[in-house]
PDB file of C-alpha atoms in Angstrom:
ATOM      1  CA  UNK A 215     183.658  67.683  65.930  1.00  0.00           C
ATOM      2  CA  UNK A 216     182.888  71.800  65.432  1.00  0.00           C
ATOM      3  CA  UNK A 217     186.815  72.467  65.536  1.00  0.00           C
ATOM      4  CA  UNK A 218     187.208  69.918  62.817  1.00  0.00           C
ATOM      5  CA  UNK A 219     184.144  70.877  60.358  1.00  0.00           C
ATOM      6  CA  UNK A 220     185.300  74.480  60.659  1.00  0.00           C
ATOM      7  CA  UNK A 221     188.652  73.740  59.547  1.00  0.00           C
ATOM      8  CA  UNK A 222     187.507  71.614  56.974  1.00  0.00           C
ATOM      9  CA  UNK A 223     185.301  74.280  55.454  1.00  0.00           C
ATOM     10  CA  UNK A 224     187.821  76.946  55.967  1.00  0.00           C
ATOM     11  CA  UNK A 225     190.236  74.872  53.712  1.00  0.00           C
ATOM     12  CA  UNK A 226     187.981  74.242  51.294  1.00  0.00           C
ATOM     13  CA  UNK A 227     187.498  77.775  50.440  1.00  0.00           C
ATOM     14  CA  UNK A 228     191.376  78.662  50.418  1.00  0.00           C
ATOM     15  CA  UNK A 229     193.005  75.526  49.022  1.00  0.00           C
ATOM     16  CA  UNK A 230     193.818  75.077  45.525  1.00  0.00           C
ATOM     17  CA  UNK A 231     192.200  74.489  43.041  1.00  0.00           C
ATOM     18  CA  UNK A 232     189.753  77.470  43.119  1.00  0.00           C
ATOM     19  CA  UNK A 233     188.582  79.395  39.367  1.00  0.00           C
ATOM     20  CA  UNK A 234     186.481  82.366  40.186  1.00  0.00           C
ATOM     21  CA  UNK A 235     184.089  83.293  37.400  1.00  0.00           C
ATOM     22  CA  UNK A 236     183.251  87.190  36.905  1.00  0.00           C
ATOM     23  CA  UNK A 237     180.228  87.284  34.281  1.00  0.00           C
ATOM     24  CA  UNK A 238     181.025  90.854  32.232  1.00  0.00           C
ATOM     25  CA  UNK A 239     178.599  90.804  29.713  1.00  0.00           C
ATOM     26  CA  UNK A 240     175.382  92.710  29.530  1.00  0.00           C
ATOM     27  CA  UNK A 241     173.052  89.658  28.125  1.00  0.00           C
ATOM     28  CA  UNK A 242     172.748  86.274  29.527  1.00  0.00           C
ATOM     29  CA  UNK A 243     175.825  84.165  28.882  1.00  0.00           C
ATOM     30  CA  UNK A 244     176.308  80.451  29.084  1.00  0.00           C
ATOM     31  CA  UNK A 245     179.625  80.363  31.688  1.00  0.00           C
ATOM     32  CA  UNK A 246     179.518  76.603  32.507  1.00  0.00           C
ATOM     33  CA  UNK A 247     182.782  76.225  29.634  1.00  0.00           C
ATOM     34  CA  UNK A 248     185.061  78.685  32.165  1.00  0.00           C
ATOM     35  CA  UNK A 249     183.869  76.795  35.843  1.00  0.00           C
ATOM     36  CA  UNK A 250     186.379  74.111  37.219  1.00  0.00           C
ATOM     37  CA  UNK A 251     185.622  70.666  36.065  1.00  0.00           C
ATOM     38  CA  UNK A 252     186.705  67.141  37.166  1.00  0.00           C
ATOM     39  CA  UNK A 253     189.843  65.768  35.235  1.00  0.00           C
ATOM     40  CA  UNK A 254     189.569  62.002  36.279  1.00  0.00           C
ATOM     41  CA  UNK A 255     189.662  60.200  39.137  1.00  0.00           C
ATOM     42  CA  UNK A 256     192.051  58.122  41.420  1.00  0.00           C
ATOM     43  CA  UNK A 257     191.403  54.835  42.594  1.00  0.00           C
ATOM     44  CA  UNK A 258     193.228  53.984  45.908  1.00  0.00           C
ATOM     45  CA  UNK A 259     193.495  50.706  48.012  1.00  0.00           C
ATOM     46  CA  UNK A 260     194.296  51.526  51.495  1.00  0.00           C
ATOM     47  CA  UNK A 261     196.328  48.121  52.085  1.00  0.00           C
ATOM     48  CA  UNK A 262     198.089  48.148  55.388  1.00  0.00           C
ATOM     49  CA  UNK A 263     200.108  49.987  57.882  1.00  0.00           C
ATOM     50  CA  UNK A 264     202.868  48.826  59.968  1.00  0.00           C
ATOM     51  CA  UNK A 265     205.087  50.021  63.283  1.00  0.00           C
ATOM     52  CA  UNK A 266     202.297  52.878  64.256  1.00  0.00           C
ATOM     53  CA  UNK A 267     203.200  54.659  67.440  1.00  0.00           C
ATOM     54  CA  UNK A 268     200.881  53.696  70.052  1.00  0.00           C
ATOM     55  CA  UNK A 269     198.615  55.973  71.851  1.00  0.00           C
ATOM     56  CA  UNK A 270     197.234  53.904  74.653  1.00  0.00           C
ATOM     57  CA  UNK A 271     198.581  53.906  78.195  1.00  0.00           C
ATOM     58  CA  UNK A 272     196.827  49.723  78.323  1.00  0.00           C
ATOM     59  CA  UNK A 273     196.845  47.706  75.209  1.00  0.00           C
ATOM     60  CA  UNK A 274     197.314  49.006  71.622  1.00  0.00           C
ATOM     61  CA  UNK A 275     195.948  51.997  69.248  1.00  0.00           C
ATOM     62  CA  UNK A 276     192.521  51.088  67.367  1.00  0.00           C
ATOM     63  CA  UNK A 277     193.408  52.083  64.017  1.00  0.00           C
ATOM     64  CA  UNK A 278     191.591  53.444  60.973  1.00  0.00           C
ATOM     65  CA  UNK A 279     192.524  55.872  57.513  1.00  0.00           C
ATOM     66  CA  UNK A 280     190.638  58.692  56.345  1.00  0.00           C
ATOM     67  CA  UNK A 281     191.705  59.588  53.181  1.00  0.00           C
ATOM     68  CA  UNK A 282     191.163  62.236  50.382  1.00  0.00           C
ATOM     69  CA  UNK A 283     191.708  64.606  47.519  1.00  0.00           C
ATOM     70  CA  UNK A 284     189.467  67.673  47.884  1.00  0.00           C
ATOM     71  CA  UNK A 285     188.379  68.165  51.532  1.00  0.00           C
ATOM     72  CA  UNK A 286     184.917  68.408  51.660  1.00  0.00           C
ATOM     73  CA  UNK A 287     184.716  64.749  50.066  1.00  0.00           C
ATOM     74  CA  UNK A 288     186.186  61.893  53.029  1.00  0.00           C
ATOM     75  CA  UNK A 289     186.556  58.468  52.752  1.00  0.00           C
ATOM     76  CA  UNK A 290     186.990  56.385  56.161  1.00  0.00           C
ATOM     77  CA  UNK A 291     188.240  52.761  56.293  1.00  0.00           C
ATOM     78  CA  UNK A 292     187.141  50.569  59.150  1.00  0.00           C
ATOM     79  CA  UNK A 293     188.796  50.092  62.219  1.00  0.00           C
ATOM     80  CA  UNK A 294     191.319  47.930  63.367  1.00  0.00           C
ATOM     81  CA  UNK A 295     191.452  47.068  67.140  1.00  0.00           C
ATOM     82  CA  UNK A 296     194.260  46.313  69.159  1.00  0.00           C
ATOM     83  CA  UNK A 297     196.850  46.258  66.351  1.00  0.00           C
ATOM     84  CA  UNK A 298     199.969  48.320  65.190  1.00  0.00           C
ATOM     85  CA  UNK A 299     200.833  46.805  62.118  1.00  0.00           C
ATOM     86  CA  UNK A 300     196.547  46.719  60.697  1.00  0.00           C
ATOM     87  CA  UNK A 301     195.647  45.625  57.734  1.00  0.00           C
ATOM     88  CA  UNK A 302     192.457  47.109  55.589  1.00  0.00           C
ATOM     89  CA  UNK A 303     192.086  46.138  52.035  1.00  0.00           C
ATOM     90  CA  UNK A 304     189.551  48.725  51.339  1.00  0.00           C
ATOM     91  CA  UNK A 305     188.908  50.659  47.941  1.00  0.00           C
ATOM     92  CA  UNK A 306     187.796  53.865  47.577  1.00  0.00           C
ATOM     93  CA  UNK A 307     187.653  56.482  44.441  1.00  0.00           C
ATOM     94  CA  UNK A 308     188.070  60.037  44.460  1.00  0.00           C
ATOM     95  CA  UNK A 309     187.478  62.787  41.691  1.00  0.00           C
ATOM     96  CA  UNK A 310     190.441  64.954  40.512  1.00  0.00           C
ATOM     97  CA  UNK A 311     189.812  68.422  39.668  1.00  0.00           C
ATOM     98  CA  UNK A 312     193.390  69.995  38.658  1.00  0.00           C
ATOM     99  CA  UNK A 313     196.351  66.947  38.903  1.00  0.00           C
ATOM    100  CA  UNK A 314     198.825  69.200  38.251  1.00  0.00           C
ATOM    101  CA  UNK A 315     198.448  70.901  41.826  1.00  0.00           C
ATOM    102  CA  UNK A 316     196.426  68.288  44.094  1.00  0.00           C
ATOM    103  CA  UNK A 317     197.476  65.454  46.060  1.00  0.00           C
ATOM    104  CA  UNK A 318     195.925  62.739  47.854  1.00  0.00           C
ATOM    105  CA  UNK A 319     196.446  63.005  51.964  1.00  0.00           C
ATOM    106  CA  UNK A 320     196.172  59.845  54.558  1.00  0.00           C
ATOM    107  CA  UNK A 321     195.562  60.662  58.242  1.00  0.00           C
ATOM    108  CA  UNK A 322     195.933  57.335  60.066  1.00  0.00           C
ATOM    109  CA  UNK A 323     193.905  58.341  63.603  1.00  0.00           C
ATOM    110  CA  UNK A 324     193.375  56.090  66.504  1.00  0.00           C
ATOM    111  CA  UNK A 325     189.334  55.468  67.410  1.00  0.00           C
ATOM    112  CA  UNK A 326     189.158  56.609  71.516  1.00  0.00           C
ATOM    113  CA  UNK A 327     186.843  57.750  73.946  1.00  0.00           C
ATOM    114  CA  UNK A 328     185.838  61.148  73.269  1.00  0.00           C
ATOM    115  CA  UNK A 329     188.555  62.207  70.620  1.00  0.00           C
ATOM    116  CA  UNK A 330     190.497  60.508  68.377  1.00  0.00           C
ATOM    117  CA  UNK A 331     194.347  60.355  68.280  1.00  0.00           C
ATOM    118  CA  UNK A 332     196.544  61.435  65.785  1.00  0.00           C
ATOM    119  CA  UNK A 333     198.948  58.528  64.374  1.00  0.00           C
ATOM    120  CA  UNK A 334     200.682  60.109  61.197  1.00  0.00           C
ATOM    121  CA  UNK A 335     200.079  61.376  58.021  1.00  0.00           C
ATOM    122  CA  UNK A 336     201.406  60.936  54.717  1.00  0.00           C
ATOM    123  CA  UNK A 337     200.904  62.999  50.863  1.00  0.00           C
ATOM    124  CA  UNK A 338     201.007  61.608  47.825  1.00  0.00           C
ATOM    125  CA  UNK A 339     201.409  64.056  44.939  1.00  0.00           C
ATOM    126  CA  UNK A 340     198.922  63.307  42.204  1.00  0.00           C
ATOM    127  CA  UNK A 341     201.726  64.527  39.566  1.00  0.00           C
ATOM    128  CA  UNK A 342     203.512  61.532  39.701  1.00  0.00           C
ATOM    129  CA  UNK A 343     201.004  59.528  38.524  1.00  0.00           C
ATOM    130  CA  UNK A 344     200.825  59.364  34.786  1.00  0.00           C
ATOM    131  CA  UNK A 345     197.535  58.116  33.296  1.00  0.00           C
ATOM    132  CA  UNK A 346     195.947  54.396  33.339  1.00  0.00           C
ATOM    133  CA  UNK A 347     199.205  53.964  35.854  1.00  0.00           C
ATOM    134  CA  UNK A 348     199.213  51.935  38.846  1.00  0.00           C
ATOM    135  CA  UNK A 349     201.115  52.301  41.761  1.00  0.00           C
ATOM    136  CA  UNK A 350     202.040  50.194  45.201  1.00  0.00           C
ATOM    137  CA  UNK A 351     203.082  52.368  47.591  1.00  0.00           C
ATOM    138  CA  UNK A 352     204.603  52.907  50.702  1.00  0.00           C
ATOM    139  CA  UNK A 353     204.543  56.219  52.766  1.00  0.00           C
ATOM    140  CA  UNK A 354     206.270  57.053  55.463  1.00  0.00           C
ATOM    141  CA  UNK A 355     203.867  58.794  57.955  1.00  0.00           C
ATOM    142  CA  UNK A 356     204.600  61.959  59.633  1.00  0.00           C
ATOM    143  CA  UNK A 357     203.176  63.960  62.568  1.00  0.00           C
ATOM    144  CA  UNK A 358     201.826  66.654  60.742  1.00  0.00           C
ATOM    145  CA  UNK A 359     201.811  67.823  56.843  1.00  0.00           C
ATOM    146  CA  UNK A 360     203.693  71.320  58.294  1.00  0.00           C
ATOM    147  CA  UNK A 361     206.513  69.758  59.945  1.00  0.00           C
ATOM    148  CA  UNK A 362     207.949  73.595  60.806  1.00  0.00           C
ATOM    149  CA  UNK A 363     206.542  73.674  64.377  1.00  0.00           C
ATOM    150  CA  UNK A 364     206.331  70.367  65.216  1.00  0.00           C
ATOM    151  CA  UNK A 365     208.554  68.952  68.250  1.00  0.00           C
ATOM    152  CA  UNK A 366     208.606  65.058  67.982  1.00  0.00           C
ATOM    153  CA  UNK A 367     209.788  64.588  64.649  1.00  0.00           C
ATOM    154  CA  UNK A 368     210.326  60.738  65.247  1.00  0.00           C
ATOM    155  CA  UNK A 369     209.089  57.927  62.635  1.00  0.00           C
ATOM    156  CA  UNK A 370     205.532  57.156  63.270  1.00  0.00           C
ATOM    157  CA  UNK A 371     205.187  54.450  60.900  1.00  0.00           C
ATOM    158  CA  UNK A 372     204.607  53.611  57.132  1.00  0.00           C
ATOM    159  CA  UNK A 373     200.964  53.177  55.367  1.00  0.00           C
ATOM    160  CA  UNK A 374     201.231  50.597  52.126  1.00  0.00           C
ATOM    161  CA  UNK A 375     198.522  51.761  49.250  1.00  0.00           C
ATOM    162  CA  UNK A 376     197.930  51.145  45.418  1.00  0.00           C
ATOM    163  CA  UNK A 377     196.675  53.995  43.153  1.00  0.00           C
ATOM    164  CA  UNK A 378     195.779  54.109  39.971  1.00  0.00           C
ATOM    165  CA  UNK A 379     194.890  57.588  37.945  1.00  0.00           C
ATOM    166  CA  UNK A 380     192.185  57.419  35.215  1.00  0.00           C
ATOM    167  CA  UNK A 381     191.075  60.463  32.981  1.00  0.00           C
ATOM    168  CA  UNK A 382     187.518  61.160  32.421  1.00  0.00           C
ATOM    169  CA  UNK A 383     186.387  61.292  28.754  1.00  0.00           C
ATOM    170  CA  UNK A 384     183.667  64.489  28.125  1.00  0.00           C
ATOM    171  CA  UNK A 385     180.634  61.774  28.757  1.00  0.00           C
ATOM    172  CA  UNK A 386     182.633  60.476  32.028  1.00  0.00           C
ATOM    173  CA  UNK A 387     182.867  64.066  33.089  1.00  0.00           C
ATOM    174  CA  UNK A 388     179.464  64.699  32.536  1.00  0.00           C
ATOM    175  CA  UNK A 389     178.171  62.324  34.927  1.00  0.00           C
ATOM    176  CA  UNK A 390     180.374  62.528  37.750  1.00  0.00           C
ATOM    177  CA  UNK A 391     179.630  66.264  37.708  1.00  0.00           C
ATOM    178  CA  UNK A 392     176.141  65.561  37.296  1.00  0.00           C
ATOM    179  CA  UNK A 393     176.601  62.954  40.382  1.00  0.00           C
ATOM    180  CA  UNK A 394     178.192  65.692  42.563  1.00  0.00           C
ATOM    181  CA  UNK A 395     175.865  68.077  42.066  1.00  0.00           C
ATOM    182  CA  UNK A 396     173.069  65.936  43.151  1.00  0.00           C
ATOM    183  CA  UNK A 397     174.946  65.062  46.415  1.00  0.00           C
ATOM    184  CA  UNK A 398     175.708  68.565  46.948  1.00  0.00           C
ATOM    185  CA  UNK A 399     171.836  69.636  46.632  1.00  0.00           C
ATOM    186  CA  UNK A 400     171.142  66.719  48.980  1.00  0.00           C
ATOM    187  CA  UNK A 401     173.446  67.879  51.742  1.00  0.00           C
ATOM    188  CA  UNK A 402     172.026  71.350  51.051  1.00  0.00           C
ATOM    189  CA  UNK A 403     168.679  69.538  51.550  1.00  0.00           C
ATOM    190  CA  UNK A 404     169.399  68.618  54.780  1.00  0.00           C
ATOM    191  CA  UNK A 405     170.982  71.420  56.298  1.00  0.00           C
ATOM    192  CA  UNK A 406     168.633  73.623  55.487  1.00  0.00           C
ATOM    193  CA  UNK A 407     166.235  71.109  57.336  1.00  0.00           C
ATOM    194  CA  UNK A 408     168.385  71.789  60.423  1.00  0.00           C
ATOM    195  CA  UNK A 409     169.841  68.344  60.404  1.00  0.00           C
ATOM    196  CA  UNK A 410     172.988  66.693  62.469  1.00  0.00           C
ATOM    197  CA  UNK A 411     174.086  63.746  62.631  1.00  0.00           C
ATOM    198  CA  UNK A 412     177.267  61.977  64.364  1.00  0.00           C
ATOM    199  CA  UNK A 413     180.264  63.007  63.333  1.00  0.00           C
ATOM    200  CA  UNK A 414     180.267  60.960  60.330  1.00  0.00           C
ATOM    201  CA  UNK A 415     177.027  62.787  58.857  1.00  0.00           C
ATOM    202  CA  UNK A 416     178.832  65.560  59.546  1.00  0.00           C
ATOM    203  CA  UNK A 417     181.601  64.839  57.442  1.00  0.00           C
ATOM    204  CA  UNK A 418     179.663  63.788  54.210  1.00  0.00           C
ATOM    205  CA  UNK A 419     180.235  60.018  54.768  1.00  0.00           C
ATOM    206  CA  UNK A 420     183.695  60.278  56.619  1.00  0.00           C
ATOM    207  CA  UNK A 421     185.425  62.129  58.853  1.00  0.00           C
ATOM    208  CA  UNK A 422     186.048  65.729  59.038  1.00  0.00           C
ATOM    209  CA  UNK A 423     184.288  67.220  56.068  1.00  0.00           C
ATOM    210  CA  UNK A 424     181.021  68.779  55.818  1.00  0.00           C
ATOM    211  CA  UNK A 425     177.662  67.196  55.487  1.00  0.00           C
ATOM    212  CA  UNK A 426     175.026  68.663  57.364  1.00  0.00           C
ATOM    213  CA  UNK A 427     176.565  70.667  59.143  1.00  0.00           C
ATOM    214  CA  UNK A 428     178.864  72.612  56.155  1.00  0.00           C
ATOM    215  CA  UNK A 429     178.194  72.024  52.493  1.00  0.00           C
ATOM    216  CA  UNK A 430     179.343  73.402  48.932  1.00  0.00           C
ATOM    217  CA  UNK A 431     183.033  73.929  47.762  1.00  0.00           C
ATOM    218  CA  UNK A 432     182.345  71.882  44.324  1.00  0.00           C
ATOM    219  CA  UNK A 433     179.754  73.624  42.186  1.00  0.00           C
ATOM    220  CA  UNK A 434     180.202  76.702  42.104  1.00  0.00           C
ATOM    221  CA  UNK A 435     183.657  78.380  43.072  1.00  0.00           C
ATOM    222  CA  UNK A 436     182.737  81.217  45.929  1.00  0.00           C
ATOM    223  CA  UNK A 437     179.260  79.499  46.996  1.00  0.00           C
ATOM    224  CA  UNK A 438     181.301  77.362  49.194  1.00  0.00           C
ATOM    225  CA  UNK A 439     181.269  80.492  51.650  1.00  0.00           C
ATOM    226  CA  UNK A 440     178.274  80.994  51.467  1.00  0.00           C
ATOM    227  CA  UNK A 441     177.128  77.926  52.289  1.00  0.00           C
ATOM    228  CA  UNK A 442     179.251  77.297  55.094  1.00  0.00           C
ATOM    229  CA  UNK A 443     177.687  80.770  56.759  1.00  0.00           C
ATOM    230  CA  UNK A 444     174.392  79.355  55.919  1.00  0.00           C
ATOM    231  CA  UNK A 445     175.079  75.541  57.353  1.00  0.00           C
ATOM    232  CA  UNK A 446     176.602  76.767  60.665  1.00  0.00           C
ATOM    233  CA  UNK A 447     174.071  79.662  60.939  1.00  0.00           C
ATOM    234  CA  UNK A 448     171.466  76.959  60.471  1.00  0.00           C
ATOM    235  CA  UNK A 449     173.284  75.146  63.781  1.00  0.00           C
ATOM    236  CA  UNK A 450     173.153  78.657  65.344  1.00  0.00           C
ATOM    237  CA  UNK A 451     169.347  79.607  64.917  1.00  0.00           C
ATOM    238  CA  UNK A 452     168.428  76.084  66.243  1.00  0.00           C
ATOM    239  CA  UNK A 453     170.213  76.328  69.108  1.00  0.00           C
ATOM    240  CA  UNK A 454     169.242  79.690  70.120  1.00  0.00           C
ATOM    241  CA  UNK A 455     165.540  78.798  68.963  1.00  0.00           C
ATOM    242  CA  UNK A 456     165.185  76.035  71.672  1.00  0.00           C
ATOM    243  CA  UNK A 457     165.642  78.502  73.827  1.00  0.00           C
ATOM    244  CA  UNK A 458     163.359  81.261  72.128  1.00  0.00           C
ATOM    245  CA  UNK A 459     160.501  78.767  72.131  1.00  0.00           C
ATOM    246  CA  UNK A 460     159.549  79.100  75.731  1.00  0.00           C
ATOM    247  CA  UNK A 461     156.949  80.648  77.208  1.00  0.00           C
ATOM    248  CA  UNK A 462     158.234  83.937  79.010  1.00  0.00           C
ATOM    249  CA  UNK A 463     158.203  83.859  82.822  1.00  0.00           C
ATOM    250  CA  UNK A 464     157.327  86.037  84.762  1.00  0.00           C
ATOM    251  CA  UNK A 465     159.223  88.209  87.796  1.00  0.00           C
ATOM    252  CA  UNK A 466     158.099  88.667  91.055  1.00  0.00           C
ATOM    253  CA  UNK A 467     155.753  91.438  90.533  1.00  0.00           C
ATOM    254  CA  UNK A 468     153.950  89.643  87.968  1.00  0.00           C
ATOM    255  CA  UNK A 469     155.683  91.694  84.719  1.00  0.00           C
ATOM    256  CA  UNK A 470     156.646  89.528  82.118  1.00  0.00           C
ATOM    257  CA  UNK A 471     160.691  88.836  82.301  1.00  0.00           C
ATOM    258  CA  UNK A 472     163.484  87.064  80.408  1.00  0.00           C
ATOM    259  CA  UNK A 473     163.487  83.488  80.147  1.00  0.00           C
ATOM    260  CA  UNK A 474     165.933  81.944  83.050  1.00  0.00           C
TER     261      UNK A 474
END
């Protein structure tokens, strides 16, 4: 769960789309024209997947998607037991900051004991979507998005969706950025509060983002550092304060020592 919030917010603050803002004038200006703003969003329908490698030594894989755009915001379909060829049906909607350069990912991971498996993964490039256009779908998943160093290159299945790409109008825009800041002050809310949940808290309402644990990337370009720091230095001072809490013991001669 650490491993995979740390890369998450790692990626968030190096991936594309970023706009850094450097204010330059003496008096107070109004900046909120030059920050990065959301384009539109995509509605996808995880449909199916079928011929998934399986993972288990008895029975079959248990199935699920996570899917998204931007990193830091997850979606999670349910799970499938026992099944190669599962079949969700699930909608979910993501926002779009920069089309031109973002694409939507699937990771198709098996639910286990202890840590999940790895199916395949597939990328859809949101550039070849034109607007108001829907799409059925079928991608052929992959071991890994960086096929360079991977060793078993064989087919690991194909994942069936429908997209459709809609472009916000200035009031549309308005809200959903209005929406995310809110959810972004919440998750700042919480972490500041020293909360964790499971590992879907931690993602934000999925898997593998930041919640509780990591927050920012969207509001502000650059705060998404800074927030991280703060979220796992949060995690940090808790732990080390259960410890600091205790009374100090004493030695054998009676002077006060260091906790054992």
């Amino acid at each position: 769960m650490i491993k995979s919030t740390v890369e998450t917010a790692v990626a968030d603050t190096l991936q594309w789309p970023h706009r850094i803002v450097v204010p330059i004038a003496q008096p107070p200006v109004d900046l909120s024209d030059l920050e990065l703003k959301l384009q539109g969003k995509i509605t996808v329908t995880v449909i199916k997947a079928q011929s998934l490698k399986n993972m288990e030594m008895l029975g079959k894989s248990d199935p699920y998607v996570v899917a998204y755009v931007r990193v830091l915001y997850k979606e999670k379909t349910k799970v499938v037991n026992n099944n190669l060829n599962p079949v969700w049906n699930e909608i979910f909607e993501f926002d779009v900051e920069d089309k031109e350069t973002q694409a939507l990912v699937f990771q198709v991971l098996d639910q286990d004991v202890g840590s999940d498996k790895l199916l395949g993964v597939a990328q859809f490039p949101l550039v070849k979507l034109d607007d108001e256009e829907t799409k059925e779908l079928e991608l052929p998943l992959v071991p890994a998005l960086e096929m360079d160093n991977v060793i078993d290159k064989k087919d690991r299945g194909h994942l069936f969706i429908k997209v459709k790409y809609h472009v916000y109008s200035k009031e549309e825009q308005e809200i959903a950025m209005e929406k995310e800041r809110q959810l972004l002050a919440a998750k700042k809310e919480a972490a500041e509060a020293g909360l964790i949940g499971g590992t879907i808290d931690v993602i934000g309402g999925a898997v593998g983002g930041a919640g509780k644990l990591v927050i920012g990337g969207a509001g502000a370009v650059g705060s998404g550092v800074g927030m991280v720091g703060s979220g796992l230095g949060k995690v940090v001072k808790n732990v080390s304060t259960s410890f600091g809490n205790r009374r100090p013991s004493r030695s054998e001669n009676g002077v006060p020592g260091t906790p054992k």
